[in-house]
Short mmCIF file of N, CA and C in Angstrom, two decimals:
data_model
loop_
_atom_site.label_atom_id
_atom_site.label_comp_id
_atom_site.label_asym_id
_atom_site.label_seq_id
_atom_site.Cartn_x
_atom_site.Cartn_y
_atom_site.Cartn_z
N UNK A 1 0.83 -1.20 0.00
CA UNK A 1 0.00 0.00 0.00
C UNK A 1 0.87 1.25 0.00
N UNK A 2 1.99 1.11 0.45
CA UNK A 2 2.86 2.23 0.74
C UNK A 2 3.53 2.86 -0.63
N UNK A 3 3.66 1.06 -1.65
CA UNK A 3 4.29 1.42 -2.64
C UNK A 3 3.49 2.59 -3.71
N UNK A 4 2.06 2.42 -3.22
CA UNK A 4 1.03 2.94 -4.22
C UNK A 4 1.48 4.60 -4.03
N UNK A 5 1.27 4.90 -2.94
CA UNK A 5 1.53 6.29 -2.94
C UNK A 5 3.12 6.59 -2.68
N UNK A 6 3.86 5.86 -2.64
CA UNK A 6 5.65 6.42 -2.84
C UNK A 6 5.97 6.61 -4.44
N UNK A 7 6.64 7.39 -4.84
CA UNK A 7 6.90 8.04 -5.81
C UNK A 7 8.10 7.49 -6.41
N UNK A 8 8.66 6.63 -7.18
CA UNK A 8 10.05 5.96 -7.26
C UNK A 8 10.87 7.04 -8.01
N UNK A 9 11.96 6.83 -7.36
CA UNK A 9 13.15 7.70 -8.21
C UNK A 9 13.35 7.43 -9.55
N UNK A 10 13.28 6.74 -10.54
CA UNK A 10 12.71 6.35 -11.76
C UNK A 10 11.93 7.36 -12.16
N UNK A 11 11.06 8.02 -11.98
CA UNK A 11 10.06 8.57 -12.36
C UNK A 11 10.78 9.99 -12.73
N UNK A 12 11.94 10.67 -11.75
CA UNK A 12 12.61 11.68 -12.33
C UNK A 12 13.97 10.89 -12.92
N UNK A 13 14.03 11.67 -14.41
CA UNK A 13 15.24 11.60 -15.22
C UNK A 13 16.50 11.42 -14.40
N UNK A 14 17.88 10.95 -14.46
CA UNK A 14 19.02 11.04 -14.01
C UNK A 14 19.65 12.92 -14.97
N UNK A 15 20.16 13.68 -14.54
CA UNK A 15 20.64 14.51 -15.11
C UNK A 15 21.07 14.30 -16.67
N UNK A 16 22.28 12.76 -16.64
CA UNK A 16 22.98 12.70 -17.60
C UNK A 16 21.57 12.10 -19.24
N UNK A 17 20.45 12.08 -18.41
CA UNK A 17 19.21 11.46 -19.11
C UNK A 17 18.76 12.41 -19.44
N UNK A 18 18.23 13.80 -18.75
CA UNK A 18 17.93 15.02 -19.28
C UNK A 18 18.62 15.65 -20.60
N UNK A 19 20.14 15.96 -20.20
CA UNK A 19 20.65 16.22 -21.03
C UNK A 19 20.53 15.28 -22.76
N UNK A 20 20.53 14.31 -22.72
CA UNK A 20 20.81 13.63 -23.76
C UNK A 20 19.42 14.15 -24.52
N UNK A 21 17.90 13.69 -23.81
CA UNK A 21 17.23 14.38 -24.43
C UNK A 21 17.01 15.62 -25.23
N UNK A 22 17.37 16.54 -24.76
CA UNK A 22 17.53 18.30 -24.83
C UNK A 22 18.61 17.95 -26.31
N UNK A 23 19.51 17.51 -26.25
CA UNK A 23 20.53 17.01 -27.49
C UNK A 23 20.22 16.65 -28.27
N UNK A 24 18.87 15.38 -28.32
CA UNK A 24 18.16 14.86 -29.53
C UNK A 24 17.46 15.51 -30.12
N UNK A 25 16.62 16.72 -28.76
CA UNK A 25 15.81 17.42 -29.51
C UNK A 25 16.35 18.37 -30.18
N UNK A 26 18.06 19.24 -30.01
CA UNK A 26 18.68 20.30 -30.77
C UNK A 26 18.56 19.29 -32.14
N UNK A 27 19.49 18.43 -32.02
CA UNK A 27 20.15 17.49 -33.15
C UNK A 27 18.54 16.83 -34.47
N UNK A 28 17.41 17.26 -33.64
CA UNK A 28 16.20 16.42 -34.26
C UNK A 28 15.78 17.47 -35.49
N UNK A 29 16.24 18.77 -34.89
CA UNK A 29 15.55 19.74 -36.54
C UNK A 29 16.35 20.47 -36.50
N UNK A 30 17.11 20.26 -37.13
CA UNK A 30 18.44 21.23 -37.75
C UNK A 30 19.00 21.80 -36.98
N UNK A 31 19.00 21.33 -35.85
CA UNK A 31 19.91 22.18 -34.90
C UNK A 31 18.96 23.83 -34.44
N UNK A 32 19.73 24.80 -35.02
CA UNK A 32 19.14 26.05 -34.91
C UNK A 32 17.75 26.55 -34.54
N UNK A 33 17.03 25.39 -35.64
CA UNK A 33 15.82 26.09 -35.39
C UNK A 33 14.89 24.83 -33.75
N UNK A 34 15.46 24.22 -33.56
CA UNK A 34 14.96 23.21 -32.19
C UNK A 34 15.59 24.46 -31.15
N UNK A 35 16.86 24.61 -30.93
CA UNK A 35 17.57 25.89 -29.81
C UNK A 35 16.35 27.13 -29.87
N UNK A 36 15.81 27.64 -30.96
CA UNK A 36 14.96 28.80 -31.05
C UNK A 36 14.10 28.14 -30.58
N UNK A 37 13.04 27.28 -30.04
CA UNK A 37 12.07 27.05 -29.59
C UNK A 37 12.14 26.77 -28.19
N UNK A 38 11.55 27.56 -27.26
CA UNK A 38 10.88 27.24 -26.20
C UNK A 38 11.53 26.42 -25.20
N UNK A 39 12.84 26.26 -24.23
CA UNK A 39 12.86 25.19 -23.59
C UNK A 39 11.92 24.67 -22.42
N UNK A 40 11.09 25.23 -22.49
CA UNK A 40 9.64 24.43 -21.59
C UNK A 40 9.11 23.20 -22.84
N UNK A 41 9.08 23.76 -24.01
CA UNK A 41 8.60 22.30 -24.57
C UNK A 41 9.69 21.26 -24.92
N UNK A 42 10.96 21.44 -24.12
CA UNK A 42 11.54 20.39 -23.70
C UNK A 42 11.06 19.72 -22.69
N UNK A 43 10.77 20.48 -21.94
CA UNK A 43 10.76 20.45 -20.20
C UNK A 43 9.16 19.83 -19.93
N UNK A 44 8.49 19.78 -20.82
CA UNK A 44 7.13 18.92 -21.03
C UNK A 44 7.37 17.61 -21.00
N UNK A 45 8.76 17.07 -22.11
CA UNK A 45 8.36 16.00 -21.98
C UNK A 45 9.66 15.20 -20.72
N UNK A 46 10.40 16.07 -20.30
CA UNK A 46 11.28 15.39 -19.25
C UNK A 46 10.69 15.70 -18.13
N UNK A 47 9.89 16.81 -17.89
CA UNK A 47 9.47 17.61 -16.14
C UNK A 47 10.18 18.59 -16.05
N UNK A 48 8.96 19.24 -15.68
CA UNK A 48 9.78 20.91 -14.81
C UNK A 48 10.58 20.51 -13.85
N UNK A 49 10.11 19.80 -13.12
CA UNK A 49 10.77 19.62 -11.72
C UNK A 49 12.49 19.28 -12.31
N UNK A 50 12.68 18.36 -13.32
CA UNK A 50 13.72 17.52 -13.58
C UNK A 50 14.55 18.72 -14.15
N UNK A 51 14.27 19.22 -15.22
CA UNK A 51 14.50 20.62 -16.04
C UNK A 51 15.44 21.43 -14.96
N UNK A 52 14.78 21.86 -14.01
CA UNK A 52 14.84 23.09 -13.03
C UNK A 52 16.15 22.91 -12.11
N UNK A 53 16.28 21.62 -11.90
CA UNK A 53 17.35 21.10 -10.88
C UNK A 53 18.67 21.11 -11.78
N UNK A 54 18.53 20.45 -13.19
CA UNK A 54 20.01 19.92 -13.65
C UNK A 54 20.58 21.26 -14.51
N UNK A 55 19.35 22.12 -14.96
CA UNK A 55 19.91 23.64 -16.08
C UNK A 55 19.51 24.37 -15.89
N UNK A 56 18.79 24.59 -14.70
CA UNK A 56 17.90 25.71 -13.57
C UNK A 56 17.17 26.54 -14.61
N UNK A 57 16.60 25.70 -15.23
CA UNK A 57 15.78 26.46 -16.30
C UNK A 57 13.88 26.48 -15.59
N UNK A 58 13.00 27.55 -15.94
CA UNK A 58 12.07 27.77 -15.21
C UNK A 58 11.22 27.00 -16.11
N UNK A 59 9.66 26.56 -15.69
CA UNK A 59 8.44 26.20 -16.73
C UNK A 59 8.40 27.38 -17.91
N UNK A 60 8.87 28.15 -17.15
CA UNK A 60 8.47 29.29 -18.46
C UNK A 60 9.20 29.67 -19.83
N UNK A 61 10.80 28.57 -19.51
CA UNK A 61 11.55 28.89 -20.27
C UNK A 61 13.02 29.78 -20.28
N UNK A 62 12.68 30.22 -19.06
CA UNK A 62 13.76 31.30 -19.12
C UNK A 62 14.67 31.01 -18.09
N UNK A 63 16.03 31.42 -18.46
CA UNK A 63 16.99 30.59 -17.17
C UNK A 63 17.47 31.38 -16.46
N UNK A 64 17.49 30.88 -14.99
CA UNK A 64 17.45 31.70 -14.30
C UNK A 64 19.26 31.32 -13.90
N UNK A 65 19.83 31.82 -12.68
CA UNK A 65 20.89 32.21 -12.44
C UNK A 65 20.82 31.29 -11.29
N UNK A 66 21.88 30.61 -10.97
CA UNK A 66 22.20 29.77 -9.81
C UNK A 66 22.07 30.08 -8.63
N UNK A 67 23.19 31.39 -8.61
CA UNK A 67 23.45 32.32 -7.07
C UNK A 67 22.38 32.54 -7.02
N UNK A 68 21.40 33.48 -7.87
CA UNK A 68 20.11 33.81 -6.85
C UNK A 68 18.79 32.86 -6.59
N UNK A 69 19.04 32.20 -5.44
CA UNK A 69 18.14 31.26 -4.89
C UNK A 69 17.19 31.48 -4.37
N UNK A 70 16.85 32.55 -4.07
CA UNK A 70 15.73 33.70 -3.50
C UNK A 70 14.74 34.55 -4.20
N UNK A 71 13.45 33.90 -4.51
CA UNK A 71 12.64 34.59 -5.32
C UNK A 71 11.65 35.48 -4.44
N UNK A 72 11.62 37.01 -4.75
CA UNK A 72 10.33 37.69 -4.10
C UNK A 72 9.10 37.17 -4.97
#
């Protein structure tokens, strides 16, 4: 019963798994024009959550800065 509601680590990407994705998707349309699109519709199909931790990139796309860990 416990297993039902525990969440397995499986379920988030390993970093070196994120990345590779994000790579297929540059490498999947010509390069250039995959980088011009959106990295949230990367981040759809790996997770925000996963996204946010390994390239501190936001749902929204935009990357934010390491040092500042402190959002008003």
């Amino acid at each position: 019963m416990s297993s039902a509601t525990d969440t397995p680590s499986s379920s988030v990407p390993s970093s070196d798994r994120v990345f590779d994705m994000i790579h297929r998707r540059m490498s999947d349309s010509e390069g250039s024009r995959a980088v011009s699109e959106p990295i949230s519709k990367i981040a759809r199909d790996v997770g925000y959550v996963a996204i946010e931790r390994v390239i501190g990139v936001s749902p929204d796309g935009y990357l934010r800065s390491a040092t500042s860990d402190s959002t008003s």
